[in-house]
Coordinates of C-alpha atoms (C1' of nucleotides) in Angstrom, one line a residue:
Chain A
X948 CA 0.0 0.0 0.0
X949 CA 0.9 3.5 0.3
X950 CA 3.2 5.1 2.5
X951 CA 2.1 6.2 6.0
X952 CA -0.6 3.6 6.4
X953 CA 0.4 2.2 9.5
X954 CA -0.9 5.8 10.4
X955 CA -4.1 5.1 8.4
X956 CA -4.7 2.0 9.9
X957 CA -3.8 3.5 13.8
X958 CA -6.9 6.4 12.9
X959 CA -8.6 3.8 11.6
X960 CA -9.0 1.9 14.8
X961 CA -9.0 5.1 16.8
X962 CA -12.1 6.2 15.1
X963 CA -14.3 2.6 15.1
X964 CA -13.3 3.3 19.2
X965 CA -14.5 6.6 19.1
X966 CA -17.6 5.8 17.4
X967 CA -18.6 2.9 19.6
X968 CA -17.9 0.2 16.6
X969 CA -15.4 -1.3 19.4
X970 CA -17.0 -1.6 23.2
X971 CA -14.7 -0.9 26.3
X972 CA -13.3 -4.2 27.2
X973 CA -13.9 -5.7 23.6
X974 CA -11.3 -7.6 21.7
X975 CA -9.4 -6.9 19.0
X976 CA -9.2 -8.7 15.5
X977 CA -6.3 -10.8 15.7
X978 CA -3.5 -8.7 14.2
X979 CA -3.5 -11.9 11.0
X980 CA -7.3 -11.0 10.4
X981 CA -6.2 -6.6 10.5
X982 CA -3.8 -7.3 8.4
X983 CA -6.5 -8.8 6.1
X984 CA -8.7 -6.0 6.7
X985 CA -6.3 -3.6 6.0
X986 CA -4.5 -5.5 2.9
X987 CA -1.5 -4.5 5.3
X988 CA 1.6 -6.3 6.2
X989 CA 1.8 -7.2 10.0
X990 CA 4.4 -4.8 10.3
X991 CA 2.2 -2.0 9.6
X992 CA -0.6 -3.5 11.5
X993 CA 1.6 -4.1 15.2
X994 CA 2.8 -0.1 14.5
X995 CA -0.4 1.3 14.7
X996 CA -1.7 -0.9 17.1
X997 CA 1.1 0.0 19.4
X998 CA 0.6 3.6 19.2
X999 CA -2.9 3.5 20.4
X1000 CA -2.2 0.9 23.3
X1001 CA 0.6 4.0 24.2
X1002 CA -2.2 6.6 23.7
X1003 CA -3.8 4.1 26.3
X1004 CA -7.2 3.0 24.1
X1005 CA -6.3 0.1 23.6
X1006 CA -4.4 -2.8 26.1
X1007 CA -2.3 -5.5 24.9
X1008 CA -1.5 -8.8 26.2
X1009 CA 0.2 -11.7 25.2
X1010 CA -1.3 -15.3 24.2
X1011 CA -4.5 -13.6 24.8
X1012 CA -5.4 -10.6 22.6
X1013 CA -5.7 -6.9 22.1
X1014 CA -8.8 -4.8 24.0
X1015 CA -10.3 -1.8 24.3
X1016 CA -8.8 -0.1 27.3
X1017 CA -11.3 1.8 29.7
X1018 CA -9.4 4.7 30.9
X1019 CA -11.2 6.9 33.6
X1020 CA -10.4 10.3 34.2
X1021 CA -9.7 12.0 37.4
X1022 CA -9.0 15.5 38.4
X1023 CA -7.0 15.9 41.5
X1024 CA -6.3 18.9 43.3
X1025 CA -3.4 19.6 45.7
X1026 CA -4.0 22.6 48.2
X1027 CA -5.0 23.2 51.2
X1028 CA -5.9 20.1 53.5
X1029 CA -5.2 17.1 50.4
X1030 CA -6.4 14.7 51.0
X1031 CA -6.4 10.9 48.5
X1032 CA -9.5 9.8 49.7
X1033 CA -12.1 12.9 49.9
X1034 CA -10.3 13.7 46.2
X1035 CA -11.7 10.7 44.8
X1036 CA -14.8 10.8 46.9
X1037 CA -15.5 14.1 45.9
X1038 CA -15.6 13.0 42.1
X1039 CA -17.7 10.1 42.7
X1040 CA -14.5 7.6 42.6
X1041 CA -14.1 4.8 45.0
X1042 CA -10.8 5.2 46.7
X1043 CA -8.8 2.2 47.9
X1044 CA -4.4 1.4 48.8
X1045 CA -2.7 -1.5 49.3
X1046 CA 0.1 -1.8 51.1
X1047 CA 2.6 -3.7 48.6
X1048 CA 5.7 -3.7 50.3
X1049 CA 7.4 -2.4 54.0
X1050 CA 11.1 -2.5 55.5
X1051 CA 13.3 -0.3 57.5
X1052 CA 16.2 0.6 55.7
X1053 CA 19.1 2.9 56.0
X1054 CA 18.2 6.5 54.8
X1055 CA 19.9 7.2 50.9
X1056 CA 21.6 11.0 51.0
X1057 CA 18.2 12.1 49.9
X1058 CA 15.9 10.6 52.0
X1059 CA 18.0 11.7 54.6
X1060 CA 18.4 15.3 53.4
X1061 CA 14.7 15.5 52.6
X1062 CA 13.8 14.2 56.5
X1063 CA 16.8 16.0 58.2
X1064 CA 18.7 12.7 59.8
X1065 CA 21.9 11.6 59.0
X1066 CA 22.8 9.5 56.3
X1067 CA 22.5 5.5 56.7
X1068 CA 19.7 6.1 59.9
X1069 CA 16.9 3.8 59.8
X1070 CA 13.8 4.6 58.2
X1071 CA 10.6 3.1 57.3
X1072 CA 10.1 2.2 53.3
X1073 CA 6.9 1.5 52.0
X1074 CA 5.7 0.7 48.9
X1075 CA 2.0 1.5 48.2
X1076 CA -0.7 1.7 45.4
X1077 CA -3.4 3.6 45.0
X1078 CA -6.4 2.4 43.0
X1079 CA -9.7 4.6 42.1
X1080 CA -13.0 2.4 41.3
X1081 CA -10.4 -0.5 41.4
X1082 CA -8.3 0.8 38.7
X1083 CA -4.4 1.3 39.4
X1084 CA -3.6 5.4 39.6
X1085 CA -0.7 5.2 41.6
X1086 CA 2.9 3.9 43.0
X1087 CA 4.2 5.6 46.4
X1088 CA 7.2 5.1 48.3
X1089 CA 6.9 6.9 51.6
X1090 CA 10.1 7.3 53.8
X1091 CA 9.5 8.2 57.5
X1092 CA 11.9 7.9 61.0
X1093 CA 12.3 4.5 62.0
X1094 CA 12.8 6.0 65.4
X1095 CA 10.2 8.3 65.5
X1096 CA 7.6 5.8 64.6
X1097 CA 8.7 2.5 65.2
X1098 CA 5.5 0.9 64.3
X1099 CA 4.3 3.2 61.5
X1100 CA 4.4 -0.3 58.7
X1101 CA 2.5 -2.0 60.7
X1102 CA -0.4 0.4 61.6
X1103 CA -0.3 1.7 57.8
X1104 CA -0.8 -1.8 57.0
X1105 CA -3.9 -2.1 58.9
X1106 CA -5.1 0.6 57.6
X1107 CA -4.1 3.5 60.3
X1108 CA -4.0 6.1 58.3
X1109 CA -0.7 8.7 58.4
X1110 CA -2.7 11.5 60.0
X1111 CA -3.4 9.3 62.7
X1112 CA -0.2 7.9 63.3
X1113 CA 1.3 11.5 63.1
X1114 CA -1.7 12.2 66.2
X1115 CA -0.7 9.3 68.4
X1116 CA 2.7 11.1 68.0
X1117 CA 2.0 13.9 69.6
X1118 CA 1.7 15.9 66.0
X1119 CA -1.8 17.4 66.0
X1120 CA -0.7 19.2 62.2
X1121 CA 1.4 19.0 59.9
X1122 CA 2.1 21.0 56.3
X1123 CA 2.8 19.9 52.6
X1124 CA 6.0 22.1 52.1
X1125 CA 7.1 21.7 48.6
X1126 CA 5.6 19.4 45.5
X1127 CA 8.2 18.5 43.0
X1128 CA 6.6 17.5 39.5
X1129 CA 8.2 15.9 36.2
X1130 CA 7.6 13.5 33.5
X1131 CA 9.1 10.5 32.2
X1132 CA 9.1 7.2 31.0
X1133 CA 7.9 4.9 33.3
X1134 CA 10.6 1.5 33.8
X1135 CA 9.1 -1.9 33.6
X1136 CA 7.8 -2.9 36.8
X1137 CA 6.3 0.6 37.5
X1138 CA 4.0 0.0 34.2
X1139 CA 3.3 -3.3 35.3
X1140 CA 1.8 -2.1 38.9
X1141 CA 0.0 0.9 37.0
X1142 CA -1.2 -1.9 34.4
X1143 CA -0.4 0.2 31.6
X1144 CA 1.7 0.8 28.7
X1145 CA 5.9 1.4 29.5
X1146 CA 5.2 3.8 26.8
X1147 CA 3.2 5.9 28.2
X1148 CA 4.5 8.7 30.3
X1149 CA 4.2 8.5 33.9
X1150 CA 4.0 12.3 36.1
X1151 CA 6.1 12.0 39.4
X1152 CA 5.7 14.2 42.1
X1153 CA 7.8 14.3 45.2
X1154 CA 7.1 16.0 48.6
X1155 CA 8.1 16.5 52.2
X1156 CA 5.4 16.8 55.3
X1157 CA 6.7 19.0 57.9
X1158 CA 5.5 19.8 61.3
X1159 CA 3.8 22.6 62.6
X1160 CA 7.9 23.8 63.1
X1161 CA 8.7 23.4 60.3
X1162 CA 10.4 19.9 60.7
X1163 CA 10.4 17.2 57.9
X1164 CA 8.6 14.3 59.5
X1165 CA 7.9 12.0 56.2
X1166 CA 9.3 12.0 52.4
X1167 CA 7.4 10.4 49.5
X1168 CA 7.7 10.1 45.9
X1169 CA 4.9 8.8 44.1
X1170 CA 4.5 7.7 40.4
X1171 CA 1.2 8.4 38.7
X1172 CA -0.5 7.2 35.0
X1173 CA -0.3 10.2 33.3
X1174 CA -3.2 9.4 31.3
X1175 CA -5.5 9.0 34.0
X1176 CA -5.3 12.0 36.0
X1177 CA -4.3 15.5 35.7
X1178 CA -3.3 17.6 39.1
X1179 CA -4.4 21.2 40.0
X1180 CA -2.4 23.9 42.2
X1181 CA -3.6 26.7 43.8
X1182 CA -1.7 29.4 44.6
X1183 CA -2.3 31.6 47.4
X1184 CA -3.1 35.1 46.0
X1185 CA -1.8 37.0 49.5
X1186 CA 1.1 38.6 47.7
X1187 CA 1.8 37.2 45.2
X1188 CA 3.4 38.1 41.6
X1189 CA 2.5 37.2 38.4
X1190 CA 4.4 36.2 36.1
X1191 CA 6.0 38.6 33.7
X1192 CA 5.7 36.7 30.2
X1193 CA 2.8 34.8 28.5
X1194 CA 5.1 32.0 27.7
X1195 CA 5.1 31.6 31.7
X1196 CA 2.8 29.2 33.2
Chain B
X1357 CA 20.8 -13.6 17.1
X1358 CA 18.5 -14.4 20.4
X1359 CA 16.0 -12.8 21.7
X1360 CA 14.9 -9.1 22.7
X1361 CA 18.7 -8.4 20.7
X1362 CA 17.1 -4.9 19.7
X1363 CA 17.3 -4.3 23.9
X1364 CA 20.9 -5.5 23.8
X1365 CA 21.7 -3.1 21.4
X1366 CA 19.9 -0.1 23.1
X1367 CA 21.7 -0.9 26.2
X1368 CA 25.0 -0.9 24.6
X1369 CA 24.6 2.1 22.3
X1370 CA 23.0 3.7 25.8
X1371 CA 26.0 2.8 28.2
X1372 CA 28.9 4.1 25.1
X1373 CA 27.2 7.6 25.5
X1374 CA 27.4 7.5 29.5
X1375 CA 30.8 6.3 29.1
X1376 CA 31.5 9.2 27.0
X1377 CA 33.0 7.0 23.8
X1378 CA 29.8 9.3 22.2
X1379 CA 30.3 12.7 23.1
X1380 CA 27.2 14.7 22.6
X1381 CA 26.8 15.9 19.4
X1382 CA 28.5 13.1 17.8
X1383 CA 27.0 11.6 15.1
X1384 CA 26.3 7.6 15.5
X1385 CA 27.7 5.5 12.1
X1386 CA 24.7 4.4 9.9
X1387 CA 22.0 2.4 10.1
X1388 CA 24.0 -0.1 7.9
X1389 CA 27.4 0.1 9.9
X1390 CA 25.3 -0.5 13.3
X1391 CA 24.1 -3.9 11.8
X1392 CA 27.2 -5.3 10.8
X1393 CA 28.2 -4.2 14.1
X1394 CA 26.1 -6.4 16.2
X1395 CA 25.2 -8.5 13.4
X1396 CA 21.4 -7.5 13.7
X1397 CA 19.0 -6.6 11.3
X1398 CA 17.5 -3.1 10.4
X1399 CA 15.2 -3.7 12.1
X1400 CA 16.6 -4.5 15.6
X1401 CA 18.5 -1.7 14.9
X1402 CA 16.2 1.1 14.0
X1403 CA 14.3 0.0 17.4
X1404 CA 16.8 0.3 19.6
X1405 CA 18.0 4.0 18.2
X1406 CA 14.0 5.0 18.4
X1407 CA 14.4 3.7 21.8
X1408 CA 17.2 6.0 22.6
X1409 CA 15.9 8.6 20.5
X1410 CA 12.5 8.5 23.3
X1411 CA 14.6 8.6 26.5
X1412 CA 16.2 11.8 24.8
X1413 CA 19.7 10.1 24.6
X1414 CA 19.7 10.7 20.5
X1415 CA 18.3 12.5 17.9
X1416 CA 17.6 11.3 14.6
X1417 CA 17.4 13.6 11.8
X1418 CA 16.0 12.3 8.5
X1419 CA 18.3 12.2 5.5
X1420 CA 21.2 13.6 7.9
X1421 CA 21.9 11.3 10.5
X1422 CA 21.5 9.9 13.9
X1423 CA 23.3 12.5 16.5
X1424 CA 23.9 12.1 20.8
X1425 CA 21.6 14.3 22.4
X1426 CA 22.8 17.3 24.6
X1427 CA 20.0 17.6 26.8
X1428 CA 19.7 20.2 30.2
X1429 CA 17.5 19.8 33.3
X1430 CA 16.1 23.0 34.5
X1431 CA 14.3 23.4 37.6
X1432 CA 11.1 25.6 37.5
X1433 CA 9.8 26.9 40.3
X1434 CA 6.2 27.9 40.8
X1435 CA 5.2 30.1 43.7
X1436 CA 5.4 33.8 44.9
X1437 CA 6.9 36.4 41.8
X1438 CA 7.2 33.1 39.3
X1439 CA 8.9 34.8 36.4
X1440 CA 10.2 33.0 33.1
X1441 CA 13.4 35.1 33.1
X1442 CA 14.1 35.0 36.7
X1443 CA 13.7 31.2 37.4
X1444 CA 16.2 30.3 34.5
X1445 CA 19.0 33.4 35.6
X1446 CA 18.9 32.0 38.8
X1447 CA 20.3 28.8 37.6
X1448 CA 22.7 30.3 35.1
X1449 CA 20.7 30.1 32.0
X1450 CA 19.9 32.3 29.6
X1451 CA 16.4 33.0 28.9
X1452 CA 14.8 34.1 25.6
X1453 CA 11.2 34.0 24.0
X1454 CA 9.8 34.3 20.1
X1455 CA 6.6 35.1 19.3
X1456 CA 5.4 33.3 17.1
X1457 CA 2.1 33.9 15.8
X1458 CA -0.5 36.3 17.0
X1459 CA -4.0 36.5 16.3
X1460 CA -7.1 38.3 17.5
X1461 CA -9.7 35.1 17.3
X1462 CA -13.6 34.7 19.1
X1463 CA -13.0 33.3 22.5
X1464 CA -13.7 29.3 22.0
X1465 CA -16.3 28.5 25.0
X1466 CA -13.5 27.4 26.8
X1467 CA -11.3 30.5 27.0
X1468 CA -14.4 32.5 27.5
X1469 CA -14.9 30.6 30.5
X1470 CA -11.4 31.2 32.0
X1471 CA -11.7 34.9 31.1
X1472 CA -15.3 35.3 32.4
X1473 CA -16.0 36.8 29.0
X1474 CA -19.0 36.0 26.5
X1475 CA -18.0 33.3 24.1
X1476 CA -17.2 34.9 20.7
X1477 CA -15.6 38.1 22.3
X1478 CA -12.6 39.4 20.2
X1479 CA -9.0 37.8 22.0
X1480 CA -5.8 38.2 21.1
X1481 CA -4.2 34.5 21.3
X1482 CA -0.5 34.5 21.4
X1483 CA 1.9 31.7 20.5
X1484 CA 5.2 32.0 21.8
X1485 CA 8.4 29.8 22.2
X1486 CA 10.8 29.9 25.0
X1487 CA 14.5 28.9 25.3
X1488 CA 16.6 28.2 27.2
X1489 CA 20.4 29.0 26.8
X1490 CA 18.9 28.5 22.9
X1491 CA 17.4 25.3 23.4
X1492 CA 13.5 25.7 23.2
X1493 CA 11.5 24.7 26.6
X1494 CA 7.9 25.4 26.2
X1495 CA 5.5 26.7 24.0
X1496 CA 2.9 28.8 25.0
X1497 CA -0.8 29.5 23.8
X1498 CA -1.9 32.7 26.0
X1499 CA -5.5 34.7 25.4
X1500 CA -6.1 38.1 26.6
X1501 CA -9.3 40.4 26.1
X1502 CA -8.4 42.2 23.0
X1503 CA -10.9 45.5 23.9
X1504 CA -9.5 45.7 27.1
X1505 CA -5.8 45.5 26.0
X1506 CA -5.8 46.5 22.1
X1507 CA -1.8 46.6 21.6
X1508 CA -1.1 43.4 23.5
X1509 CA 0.0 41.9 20.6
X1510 CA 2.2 44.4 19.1
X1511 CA 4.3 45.0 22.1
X1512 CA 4.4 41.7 23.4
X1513 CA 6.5 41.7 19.5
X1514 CA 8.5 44.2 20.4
X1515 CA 9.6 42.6 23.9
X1516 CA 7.5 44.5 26.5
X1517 CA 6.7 42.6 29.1
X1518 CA 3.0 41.4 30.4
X1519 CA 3.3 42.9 33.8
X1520 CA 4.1 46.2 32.0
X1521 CA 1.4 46.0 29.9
X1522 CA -1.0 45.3 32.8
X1523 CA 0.4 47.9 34.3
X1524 CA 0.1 50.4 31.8
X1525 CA -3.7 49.7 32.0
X1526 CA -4.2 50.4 35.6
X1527 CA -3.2 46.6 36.9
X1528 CA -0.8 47.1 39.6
X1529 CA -1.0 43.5 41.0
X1530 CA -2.2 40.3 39.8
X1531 CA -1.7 36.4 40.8
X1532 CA -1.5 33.3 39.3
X1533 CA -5.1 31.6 40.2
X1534 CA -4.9 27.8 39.4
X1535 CA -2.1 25.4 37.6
X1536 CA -3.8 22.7 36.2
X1537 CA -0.9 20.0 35.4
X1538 CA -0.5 17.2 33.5
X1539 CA 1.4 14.9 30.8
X1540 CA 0.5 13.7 27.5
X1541 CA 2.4 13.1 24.4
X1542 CA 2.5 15.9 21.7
X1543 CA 1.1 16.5 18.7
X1544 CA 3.7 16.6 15.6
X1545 CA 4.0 20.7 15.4
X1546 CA 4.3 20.9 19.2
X1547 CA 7.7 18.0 18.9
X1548 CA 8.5 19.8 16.3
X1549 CA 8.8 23.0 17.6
X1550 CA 10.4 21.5 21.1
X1551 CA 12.6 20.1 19.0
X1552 CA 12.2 17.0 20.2
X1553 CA 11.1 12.9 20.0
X1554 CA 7.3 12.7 18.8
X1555 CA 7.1 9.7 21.3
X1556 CA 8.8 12.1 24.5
X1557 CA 5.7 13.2 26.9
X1558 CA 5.3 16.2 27.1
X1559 CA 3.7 18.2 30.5
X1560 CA 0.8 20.8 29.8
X1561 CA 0.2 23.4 32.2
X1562 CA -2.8 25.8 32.0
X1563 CA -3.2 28.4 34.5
X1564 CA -5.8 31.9 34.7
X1565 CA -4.1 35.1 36.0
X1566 CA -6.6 37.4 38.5
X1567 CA -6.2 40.9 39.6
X1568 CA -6.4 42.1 42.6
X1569 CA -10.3 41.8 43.0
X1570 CA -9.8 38.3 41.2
X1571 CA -11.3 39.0 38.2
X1572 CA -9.5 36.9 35.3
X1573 CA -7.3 39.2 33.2
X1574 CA -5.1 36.5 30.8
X1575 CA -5.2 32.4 30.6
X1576 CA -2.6 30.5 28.6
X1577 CA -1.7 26.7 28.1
X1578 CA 2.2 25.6 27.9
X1579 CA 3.8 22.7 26.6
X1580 CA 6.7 21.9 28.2
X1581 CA 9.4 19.5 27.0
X1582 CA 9.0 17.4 29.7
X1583 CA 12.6 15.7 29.5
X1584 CA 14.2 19.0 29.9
X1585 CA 12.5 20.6 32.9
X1586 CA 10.8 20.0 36.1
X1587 CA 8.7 21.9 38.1
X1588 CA 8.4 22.8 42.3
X1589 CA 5.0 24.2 43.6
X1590 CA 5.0 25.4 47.2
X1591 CA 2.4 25.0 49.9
X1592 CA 1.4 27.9 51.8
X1593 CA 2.2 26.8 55.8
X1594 CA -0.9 28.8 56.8
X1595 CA -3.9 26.4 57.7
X1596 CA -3.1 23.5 55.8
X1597 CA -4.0 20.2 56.2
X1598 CA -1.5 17.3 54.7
X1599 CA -2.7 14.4 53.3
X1600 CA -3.9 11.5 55.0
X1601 CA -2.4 8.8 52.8
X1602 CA 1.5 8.1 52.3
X1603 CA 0.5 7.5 48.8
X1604 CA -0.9 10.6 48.5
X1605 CA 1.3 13.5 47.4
Chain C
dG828 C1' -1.8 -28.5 20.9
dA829 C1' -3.8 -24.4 18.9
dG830 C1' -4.0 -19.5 18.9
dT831 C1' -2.3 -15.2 20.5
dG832 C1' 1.1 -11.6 20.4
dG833 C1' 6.7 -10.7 20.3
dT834 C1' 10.9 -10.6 17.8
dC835 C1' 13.9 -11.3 14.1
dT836 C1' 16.0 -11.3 9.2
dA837 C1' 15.9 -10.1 4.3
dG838 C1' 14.9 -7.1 0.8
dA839 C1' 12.5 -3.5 -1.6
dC840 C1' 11.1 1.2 -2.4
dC841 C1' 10.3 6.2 -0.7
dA842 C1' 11.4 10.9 1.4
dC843 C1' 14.7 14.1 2.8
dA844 C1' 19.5 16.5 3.1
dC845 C1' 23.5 17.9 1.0
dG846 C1' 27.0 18.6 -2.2
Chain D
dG779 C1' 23.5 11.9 -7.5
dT780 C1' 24.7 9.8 -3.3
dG781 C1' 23.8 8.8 1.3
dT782 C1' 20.8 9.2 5.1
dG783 C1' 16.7 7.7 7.7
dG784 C1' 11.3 6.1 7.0
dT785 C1' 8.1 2.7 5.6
dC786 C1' 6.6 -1.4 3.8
dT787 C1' 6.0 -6.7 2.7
dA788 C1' 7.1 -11.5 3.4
dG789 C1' 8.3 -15.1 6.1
dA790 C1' 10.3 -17.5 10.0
dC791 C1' 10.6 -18.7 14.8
dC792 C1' 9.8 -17.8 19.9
dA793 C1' 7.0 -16.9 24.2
dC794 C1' 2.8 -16.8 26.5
dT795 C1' -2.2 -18.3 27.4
dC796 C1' -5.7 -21.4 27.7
dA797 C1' -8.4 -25.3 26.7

DNA sequence: GAGTGGTCTAGACCACACG
DNA sequence: GTGTGGTCTAGACCACTCA
C-alpha cells in the first residue's frame, strides 16, 4: 500500500473506538485478520496498534489478545488540607491502597536530606498503590523515621492512616512544604503495577510533610498514570506576583 | 541472534554515551554500519536508536543522520513572583522568548470561561516559544481580552513585558489563580517546535491570571518539554492540612 | 496443541538532506 | 546523484495463554 498507512490504519481503529464500533473491554481482530482487513503487512498492522495501546485505548497482552482499554479520568487537586481519599470521593470515585511492600532501611543521601537525619539512619520504606474504582492510579514510596515511629508499617498496614499515626505522636498538624513534578518514561515494573503501557508517560511528584515547626517528618515520591489523571495547584493570591511573560505558566 | 537483541543493542549504544566514547553531538555510524556491528537486522536496529531517540539520549534527523543528544535539566519553580526570566537566571541560563504567531480570534467557549468573557468576544491569542540558553523549553498559547488591551499583541513583539502592559492599563497587581498540570504526548507541530522525540511526553500546564479583586485578566496553556524541565509548587504553611495517605502527594 | 502476540531477518522502495 | 533515515511486505521462529 501507500506510505504512512500504519498511520491510516492507527486512525482507523481510533475512530471505530471513538464511534462505539469497538466496546470498552472488547477484543481486538487478531492482528492476521487486521492485516487482512487492511490489505497491510503485520508490520504495519503491530505499529499502529502500538501507538494506540501508548495513547492508552487500547491494552495488549500476550497469548490472549488486544482490548479496548477503559481509561477513567480523574482530576485531582493539591492545596490546602489534600487529602487521597475525599479527592476521589468528591468526584464520585471509589478510593482504595494496598500496602505492597514495608522494610526499614538505611536512609539514601536524599531521604535523609529531605527528613533531616543523618545519612545511613533507619527509616521506614513503603511501597504503596493507589487504585480509584479498582483501577491502578498510583505507586508511592513513603520514607519516614524509624525511630520516631517505630511501628508506622505496621499500623499503615492495617489501615491506620498517616494522620493518625502522626496524632498518636504527639503531632496534632502538619504542612505539605514543597511538590516537585516531572515526566518520564515509566521503567518496567512501574508499568506493570500501574497496568499500563511502558510507553506511556508517567508524572512523578515528590514532597516532604513538615511539622507545625517546620520539621520534615515524612518523604514520598509517588509515580502516577499520566493518562489518568491531571493535578491542579492553587496558589495563594496574599502577595503574590504574576508572572512577567505569557510564555510563563 | 536471540532474543529481545534490539534491547541489547539499546543498552550498549546507551551505556557508550554515559561512558563518553559518544560525546554529545556526535554523530552515531549508519543504520547499515550499526548492523554489521552487532550483526542484527535493520530492524533490531532502528528500534533500539528510536528507543534512545525517546529517552532523549539521540536525535535522529532524517536524511542527515543519527546525532547524541545534549540535553539540560532545569528546575522551574512555581510560587510567589514566578517569572520565566528569573527562574532560569537563577540557575545560570539564559532565557529568551519568540513570538510566534498572533492573532485576534472569538473566545472558543472554553477561553471564555477562563476569562469570564461571552464566548465569541474578540482575544488576542498569542503563540510563543521559550529557550533556554537557545534550546527551546515550552510553548505557550496565552488569550487576553483584546478591547481591554488592544496593543497586546504588538508590544508583546517588540519585547514589553506582560506585567508592563498590565500595568500600563491600571493593573498594579495580579496572581497566578490555578495550575492545572498534566502529561500527554505531543502533537507533531508541538515536537517539532520543542525540538524533540514525537514519542517524548510532554507536561501541559494551564493556568488563569486574577487581579487584585480576582477577576480573570489573561489564561494561557504551555507545553513543556518534559525531559528537559521539572517543576516545584510550594504549599502555603498557613492552615493547611497534609494528606492523609503516604501514597498521597 | 492451537492460537495469540513478540521478535527477528531479508529485501525493496520512498522521502529528505546535501554537495 | 549519493547517502541518510522512513516505511513497507514476506516469512520465519519464539513466548505466552488457555483449553
Amino acid at each position: 500500500m501507500g506510505r504512512d498507512n500504519w498511520k491510516i490504519i492507527r486512525d482507523q481503529i481510533s475512530a471505530e473506538i471513538s464511534a462505539g464500533m469497538l466496546q470498552p473491554g472488547a477484543q481486538l481482530p487478531t492482528e492476521s485478520q487486521l492485516c487482512q482487513t487492511f490489505h497491510a503487512g503485520r508490520h504495519s498492522v503491530r505499529r499502529a496498534v502500538a501507538a494506540l495501546a501508548v495513547e492508552g485505548k487500547l491494552r495488549v497482552e500476550q497469548g490472549r489478545g488486544t482490548f479496548v482499554q477503559v481509561a477513567p479520568l480523574i482530576s485531582y487537586h493539591i492545596g490546602r488540607r489534600t487529602r487521597f481519599r475525599q479527592n476521589l470521593l468528591e468526584q464520585g470515585i471509589s478510593p482504595a491502597g494496598e500496602q505492597l511492600a514495608d522494610a526499614v532501611v538505611p536512609a539514601s543521601a536524599r531521604v535523609a536530606a529531605a527528613l533531616g537525619l543523618a545519612e545511613g539512619s533507619p527509616v521506614h520504606r513503603l511501597l504503596r498503590r493507589g487504585l480509584a474504582d479498582g483501577v491502578p492510579i498510583n505507586i508511592g514510596l513513603s520514607y519516614h523515621c524509624a525511630t520516631r515511629f517505630p511501628d508506622l508499617a505496621a499500623q499503615r498496614m492495617e489501615g491506620v492512616s498517616v494522620t493518625d499515626i502522626y496524632r498518636s505522636h504527639g503531632i496534632t498538624d502538619y504542612f505539605r512544604k514543597r511538590t516537585i513534578v516531572f515526566a518520564r518514561r515509566p521503567d518496567g515494573e512501574e508499568a506493570g503495577l500501574l497496568m499500563q503501557h511502558p510507553d506511556q508517560p508517567v508524572m512523578v511528584l515528590q514532597k516532604t510533610d513538615v511539622d507545625a515547626a517546620g520539621q520534615p517528618i515524612g518523604y514520598s515520591e509517588a509515580v502516577w498514570a499520566a493518562d489518568r489523571v491531571q493535578f491542579s495547584f492553587d496558589s495563594q493570591d496574599e502577595g503574590e506576583a504574576a508572572p512577567e511573560s505569557a510564555i510563563d505558566v
